[in-house]
Coordinates of N, CA and C and ligand atoms in Angstrom, one line a residue:
X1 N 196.4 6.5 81.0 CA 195.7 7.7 80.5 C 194.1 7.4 80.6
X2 N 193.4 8.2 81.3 CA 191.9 7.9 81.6 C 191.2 8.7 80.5
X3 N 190.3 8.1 80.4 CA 189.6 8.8 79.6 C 188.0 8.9 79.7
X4 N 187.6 10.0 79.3 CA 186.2 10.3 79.9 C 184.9 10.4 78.7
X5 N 183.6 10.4 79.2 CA 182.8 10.7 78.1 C 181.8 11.8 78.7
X6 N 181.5 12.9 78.1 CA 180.4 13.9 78.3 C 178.9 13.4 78.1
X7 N 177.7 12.8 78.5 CA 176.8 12.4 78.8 C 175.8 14.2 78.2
X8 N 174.8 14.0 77.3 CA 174.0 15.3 77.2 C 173.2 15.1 78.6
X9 N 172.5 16.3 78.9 CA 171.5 16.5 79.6 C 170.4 17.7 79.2
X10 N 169.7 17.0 79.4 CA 168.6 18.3 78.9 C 167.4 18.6 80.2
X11 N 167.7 19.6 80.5 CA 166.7 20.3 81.5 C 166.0 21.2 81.3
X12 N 165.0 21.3 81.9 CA 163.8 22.1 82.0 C 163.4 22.2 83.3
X13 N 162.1 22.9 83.6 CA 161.2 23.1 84.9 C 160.6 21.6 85.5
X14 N 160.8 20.9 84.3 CA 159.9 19.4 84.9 C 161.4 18.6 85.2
X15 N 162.6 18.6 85.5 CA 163.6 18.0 86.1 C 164.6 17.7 84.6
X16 N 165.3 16.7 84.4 CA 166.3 16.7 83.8 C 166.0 15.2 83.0
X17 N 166.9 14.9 82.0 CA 166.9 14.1 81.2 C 168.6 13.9 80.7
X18 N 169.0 12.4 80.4 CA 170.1 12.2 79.8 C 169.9 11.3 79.2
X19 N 170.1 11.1 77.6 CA 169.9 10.7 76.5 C 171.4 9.9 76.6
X20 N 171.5 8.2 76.4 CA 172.6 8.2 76.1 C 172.6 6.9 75.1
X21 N 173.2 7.7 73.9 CA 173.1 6.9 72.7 C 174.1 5.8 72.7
X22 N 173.9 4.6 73.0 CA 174.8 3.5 72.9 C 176.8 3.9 71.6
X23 N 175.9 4.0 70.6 CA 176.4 4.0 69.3 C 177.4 5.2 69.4
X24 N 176.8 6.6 69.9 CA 177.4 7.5 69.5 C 178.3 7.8 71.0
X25 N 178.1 7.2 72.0 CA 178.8 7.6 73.2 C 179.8 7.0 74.0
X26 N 179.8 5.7 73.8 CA 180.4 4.3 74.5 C 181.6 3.9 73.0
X27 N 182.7 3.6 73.3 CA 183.5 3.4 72.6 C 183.6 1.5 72.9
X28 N 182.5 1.1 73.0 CA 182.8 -0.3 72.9 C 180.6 -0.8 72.7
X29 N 180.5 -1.8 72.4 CA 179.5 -2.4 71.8 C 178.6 -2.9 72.9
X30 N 177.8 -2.2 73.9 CA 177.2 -2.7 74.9 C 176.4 -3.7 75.4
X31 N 176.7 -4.3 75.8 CA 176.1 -5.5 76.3 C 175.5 -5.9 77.5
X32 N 175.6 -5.1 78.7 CA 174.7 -5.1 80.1 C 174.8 -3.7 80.4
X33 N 173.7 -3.1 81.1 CA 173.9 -1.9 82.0 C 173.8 -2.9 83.5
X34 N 174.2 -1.9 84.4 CA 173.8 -2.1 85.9 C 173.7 -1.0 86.4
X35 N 173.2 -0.7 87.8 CA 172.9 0.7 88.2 C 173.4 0.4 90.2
X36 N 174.0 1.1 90.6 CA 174.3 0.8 91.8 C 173.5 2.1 92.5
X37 N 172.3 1.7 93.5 CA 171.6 2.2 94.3 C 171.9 1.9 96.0
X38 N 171.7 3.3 96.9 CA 171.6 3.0 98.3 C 172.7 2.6 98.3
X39 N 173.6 3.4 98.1 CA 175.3 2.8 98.5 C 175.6 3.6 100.3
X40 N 176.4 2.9 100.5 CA 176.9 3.1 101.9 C 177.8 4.4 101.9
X41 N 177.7 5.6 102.6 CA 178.5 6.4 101.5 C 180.1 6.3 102.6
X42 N 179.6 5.2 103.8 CA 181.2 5.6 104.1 C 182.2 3.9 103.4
X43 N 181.7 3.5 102.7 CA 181.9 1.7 102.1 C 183.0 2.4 100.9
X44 N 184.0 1.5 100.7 CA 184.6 1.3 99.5 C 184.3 -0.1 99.1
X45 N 183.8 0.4 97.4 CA 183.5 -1.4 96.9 C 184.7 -1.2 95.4
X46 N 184.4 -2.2 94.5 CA 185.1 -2.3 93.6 C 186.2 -3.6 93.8
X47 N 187.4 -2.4 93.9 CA 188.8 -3.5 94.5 C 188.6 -4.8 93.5
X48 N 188.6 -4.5 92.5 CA 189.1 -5.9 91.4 C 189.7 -4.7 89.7
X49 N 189.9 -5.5 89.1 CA 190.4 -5.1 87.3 C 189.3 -6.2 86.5
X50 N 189.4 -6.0 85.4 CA 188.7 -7.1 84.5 C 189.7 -7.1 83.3
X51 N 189.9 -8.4 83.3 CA 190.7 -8.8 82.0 C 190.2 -8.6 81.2
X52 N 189.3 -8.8 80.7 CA 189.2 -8.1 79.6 C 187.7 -7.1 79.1
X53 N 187.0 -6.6 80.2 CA 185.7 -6.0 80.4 C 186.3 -4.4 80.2
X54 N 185.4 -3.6 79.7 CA 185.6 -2.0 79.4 C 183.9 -1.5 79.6
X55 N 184.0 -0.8 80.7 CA 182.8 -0.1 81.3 C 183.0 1.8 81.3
X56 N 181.5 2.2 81.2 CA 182.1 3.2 81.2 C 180.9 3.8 82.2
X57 N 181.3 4.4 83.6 CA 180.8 5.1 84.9 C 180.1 6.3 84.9
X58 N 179.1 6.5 85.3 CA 179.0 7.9 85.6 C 177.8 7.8 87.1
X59 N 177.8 9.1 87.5 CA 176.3 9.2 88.4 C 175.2 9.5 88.4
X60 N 174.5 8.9 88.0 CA 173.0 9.2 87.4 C 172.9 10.5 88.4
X61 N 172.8 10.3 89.7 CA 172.4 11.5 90.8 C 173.6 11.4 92.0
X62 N 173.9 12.5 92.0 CA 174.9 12.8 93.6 C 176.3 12.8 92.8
X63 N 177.0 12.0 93.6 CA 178.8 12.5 93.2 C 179.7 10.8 93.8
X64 N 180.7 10.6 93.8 CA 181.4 9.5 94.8 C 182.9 9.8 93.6
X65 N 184.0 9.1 94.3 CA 185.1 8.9 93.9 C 185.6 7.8 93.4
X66 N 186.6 7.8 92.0 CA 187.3 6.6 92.1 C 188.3 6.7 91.6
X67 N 189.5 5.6 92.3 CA 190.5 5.4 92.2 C 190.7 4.5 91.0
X68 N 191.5 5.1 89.9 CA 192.1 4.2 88.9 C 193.7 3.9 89.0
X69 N 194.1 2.3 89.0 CA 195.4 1.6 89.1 C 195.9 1.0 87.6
X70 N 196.4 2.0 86.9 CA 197.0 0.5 85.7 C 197.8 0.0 85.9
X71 N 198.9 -0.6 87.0 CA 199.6 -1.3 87.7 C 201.1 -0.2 87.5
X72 N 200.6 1.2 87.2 CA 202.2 2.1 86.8 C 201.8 3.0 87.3
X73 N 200.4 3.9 87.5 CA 200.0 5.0 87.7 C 198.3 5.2 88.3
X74 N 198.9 5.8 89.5 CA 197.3 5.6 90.2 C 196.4 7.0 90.4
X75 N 195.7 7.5 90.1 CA 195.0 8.3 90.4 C 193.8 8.7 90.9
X76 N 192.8 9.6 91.4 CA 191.8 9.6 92.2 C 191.3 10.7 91.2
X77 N 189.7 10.3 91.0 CA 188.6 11.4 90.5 C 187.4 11.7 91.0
X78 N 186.5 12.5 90.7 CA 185.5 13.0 91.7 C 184.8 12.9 90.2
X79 N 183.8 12.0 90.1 CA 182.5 11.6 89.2 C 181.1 12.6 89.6
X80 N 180.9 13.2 88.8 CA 180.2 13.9 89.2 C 179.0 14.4 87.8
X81 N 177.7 15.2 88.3 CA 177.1 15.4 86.9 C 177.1 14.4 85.5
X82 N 177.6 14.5 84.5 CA 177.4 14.2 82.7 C 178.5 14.0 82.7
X83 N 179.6 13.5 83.4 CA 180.9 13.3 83.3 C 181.0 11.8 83.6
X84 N 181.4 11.1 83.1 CA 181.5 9.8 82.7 C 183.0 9.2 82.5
X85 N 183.2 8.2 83.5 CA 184.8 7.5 83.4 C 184.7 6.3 82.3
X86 N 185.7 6.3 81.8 CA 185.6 5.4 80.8 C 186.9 4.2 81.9
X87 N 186.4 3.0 82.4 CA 187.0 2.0 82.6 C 187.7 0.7 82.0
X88 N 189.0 0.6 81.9 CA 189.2 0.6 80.6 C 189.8 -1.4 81.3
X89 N 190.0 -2.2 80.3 CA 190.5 -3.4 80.7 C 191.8 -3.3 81.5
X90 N 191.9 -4.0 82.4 CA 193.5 -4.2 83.6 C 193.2 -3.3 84.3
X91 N 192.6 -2.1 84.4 CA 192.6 -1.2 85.7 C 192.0 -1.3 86.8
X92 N 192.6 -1.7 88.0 CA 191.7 -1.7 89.1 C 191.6 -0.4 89.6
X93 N 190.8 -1.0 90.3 CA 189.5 0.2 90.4 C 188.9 0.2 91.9
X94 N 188.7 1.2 92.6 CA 187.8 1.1 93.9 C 187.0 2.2 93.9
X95 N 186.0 2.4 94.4 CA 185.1 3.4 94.1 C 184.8 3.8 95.9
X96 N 184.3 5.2 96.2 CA 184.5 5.5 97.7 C 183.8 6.8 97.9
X97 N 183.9 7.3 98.8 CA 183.1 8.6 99.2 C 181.6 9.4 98.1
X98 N 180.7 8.0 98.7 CA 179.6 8.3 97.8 C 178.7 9.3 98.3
X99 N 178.1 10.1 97.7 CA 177.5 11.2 98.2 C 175.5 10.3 98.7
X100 N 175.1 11.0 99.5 CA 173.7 10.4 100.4 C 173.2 10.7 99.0
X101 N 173.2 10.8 98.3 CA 171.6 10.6 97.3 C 172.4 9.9 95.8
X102 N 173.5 9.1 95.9 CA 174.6 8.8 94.6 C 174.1 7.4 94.4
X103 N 173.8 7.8 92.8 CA 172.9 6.7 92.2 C 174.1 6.2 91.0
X104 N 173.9 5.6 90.3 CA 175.7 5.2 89.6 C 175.3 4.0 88.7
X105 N 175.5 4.8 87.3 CA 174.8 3.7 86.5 C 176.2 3.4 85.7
X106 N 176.4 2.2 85.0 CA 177.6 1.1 84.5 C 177.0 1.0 83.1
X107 N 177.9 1.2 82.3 CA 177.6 0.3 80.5 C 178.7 -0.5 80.3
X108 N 178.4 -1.8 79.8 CA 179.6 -2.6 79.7 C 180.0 -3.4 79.0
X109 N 180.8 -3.9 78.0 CA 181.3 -4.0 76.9 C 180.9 -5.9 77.1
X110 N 180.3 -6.6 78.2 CA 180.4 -8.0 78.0 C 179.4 -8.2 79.3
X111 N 178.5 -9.5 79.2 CA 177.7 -9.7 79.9 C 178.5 -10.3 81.5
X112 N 178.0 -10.6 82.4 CA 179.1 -10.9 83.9 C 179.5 -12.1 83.9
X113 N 180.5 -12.1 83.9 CA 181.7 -13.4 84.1 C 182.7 -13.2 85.1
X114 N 182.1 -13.9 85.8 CA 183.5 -13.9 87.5 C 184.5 -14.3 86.8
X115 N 184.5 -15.0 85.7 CA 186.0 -15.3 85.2 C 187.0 -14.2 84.8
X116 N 186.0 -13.3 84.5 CA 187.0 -12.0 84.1 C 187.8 -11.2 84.9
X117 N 187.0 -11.6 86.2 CA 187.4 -10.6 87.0 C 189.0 -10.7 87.9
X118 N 189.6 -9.9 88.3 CA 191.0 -10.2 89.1 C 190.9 -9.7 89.8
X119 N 190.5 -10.3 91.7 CA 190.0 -9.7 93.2 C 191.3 -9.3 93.6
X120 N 192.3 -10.2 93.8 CA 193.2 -9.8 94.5 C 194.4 -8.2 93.9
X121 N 194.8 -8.0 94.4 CA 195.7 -6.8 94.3 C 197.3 -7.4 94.3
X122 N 197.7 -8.5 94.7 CA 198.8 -9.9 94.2 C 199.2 -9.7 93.0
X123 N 197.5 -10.4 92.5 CA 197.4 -11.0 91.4 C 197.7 -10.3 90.3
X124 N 196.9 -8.7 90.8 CA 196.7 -7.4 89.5 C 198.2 -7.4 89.2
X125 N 198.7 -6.9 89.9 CA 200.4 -6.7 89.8 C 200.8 -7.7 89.0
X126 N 201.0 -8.5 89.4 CA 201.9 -10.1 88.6 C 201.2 -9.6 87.5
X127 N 200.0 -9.8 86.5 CA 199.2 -10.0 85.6 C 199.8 -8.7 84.8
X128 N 199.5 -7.3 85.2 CA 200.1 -6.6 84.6 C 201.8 -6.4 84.4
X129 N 202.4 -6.9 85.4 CA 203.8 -6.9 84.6 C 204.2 -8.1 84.0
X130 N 203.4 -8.9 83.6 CA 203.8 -9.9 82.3 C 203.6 -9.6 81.1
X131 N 202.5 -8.7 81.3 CA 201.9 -8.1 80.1 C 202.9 -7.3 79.2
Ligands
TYD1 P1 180.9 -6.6 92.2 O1 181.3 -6.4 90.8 O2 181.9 -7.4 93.0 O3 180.6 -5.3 92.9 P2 181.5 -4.0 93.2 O4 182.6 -3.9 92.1 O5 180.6 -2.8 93.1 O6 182.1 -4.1 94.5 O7 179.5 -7.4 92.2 C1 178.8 -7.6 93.5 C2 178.0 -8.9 93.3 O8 177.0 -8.8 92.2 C3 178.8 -10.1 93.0 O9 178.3 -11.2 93.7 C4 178.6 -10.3 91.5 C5 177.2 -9.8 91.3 N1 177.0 -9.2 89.9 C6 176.2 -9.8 89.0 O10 175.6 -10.9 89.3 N2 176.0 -9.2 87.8 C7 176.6 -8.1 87.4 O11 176.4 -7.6 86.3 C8 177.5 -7.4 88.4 C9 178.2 -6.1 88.1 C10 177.7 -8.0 89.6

């Protein structure tokens, strides 16, 4: 079950603004942002889960897709605007059809540890049916 977060925006004649209050919007205790710029829009990246990382997606500017796997049920979403994916631990994840101007900012519940991460699609499987 995915779940999402509504991002405010406030606009005017001088362009737009999004306020995003750590505390009141992210259901986990943030500890890095990252921002993915100049994406390839015909590239899929992602292709791993994090054992135990919970991020939560959105597009600062433009639109792109992602696929969420919890090793039972797969689905595909279109990210778009103040709509925000909430990425949750064990779900792999690939992200794809980025729009020419898709800017894509990350909040993340733990600072980067390649240990967390699980690349192979093997591995995801095994890991989640032990679980
Ligand atoms: P990765 O998470 O594999 O990118 P994506 O999921 O978008 O395909 O990260 C790409 C590279 O950047 C990889 O070498 C790890 C590094 N990286 C950091 O050093 N710090 C970070 O916070 C992140 C997210 C990645």
């Amino acid at each position: 079950m995915v779940e999402f977060v509504e991002f405010p925006k406030i606009s005017d004649d001088r362009g737009s603004l999004i306020p995003v209050e750590f505390e009141k919007f992210l259901p986990f205790v943030c500890k890095r942002a990252y921002f993915l710029t100049g994406l390839q829009t015909q590239l899929r990246r992602g292709f791993h889960a994090h054992k135990e990382l919970q991020q939560v997606f959105f597009c600062i500017q433009g639109s792109c897709k992602i696929l969420m796997d919890d090793g039972k049920m797969k689905d595909n979403y279109e990210i778009e605007g103040t709509k925000a994916i909430v990425i949750d631990k064990m779900v792999w994840h690939e992200m794809y059809e980025f729009s020419k101007d898709c800017v894509i900012a990350v909040f993340a519940s733990d600072i980067y540890k390649e240990s967390d991460y699980i690349r192979d699609y093997a591995d995801f499987t095994k890991y989640v049916g032990e679980k």
